[in-house]
């Protein structure tokens, strides 16, 4: 079936270092969404990308949607301890499909 | 405005029992989805409801069922519980289903089967 693959599964960084998580689909996505789940919490919506090649920024976070709408990335510049959590990508293949989540990348930041 | 409310927050059940979990979506939201979250499997889709109709169903056995009421509240039921059903069950609501809609998650119900 259709899946969204996300790498890496875990990432340890020193505070101040950059971090990137990647998301891939075997087929073209209608959109890609990103969520953050803090330890012990629930997923919280960060952003949605819809257009081919789209790039959006939220302060230190940069989100990209690939030209073929099959991959996406989230890049965090100069990580802080508040960035700790699991980042999930999620997408729809078409309007009739449910939102399918990637496996998530757990980010740990050493102060 | 109030967020998505899931009850109960924690539940301990014995193998073979059944359980019903409840989800009240954000006021005005008519779409509700359920996910199972386990450490090894991430967020696995269970069902999606809109206007009391099941739109999509994930790859779970028939022991997992759900429904949605006319006020958009939703319940999911798991019968003949197995140890492997221990997980965090998350409910998400949105205005309508499909692409281009943001999902708002509840705090989840943590189910432990012993």
CSV table of N, CA and C in Angstrom, one decimal, chain A residues 9-10 88 102-104, chain B residues 36-44 84 86-88:
chain,number,residue,atom,x,y,z
A,9,UNK,N,15.3,7.9,12.0
A,9,UNK,CA,14.3,7.6,13.1
A,9,UNK,C,14.6,8.4,14.4
A,10,UNK,N,15.9,8.5,14.6
A,10,UNK,CA,16.4,9.3,15.8
A,10,UNK,C,17.5,10.2,15.4
A,88,UNK,N,6.7,14.6,12.8
A,88,UNK,CA,6.0,13.7,11.9
A,88,UNK,C,5.7,14.5,10.6
A,102,UNK,N,4.1,9.6,8.4
A,102,UNK,CA,5.4,8.9,8.4
A,102,UNK,C,5.7,8.4,9.8
A,103,UNK,N,6.8,7.6,9.9
A,103,UNK,CA,7.2,7.0,11.2
A,103,UNK,C,7.7,8.0,12.3
A,104,UNK,N,8.0,9.2,11.8
A,104,UNK,CA,8.5,10.2,12.8
A,104,UNK,C,10.0,10.2,13.0
B,36,UNK,N,-3.8,4.8,16.2
B,36,UNK,CA,-3.1,4.0,17.3
B,36,UNK,C,-1.6,4.4,17.2
B,37,UNK,N,-1.1,4.7,18.4
B,37,UNK,CA,0.3,5.1,18.5
B,37,UNK,C,1.0,4.1,19.4
B,38,UNK,N,2.0,3.4,18.9
B,38,UNK,CA,2.9,2.6,19.7
B,38,UNK,C,4.3,2.9,19.4
B,39,UNK,N,5.2,2.6,20.3
B,39,UNK,CA,6.6,3.0,20.1
B,39,UNK,C,7.3,2.5,18.9
B,40,UNK,N,6.9,1.2,18.5
B,40,UNK,CA,7.5,0.6,17.3
B,40,UNK,C,6.8,0.9,16.0
B,41,UNK,N,5.6,1.3,16.0
B,41,UNK,CA,4.8,1.4,14.8
B,41,UNK,C,4.4,2.8,14.5
B,42,UNK,N,4.7,3.8,15.3
B,42,UNK,CA,4.3,5.2,15.0
B,42,UNK,C,2.8,5.3,15.1
B,43,UNK,N,2.3,6.3,14.2
B,43,UNK,CA,0.9,6.6,14.2
B,43,UNK,C,0.2,5.8,13.1
B,44,UNK,N,-0.6,4.8,13.5
B,44,UNK,CA,-1.3,3.9,12.5
B,44,UNK,C,-2.8,4.4,12.4
B,84,UNK,N,-1.3,-6.9,22.7
B,84,UNK,CA,-0.7,-6.0,21.6
B,84,UNK,C,-1.6,-4.8,21.4
B,86,UNK,N,-2.3,-2.7,23.6
B,86,UNK,CA,-1.8,-1.6,24.5
B,86,UNK,C,-1.2,-0.5,23.7
B,87,UNK,N,-1.6,0.7,23.8
B,87,UNK,CA,-1.2,1.8,23.0
B,87,UNK,C,-1.8,3.1,23.4
B,88,UNK,N,-1.3,4.1,22.8
B,88,UNK,CA,-2.0,5.4,23.0
B,88,UNK,C,-2.9,5.6,21.8
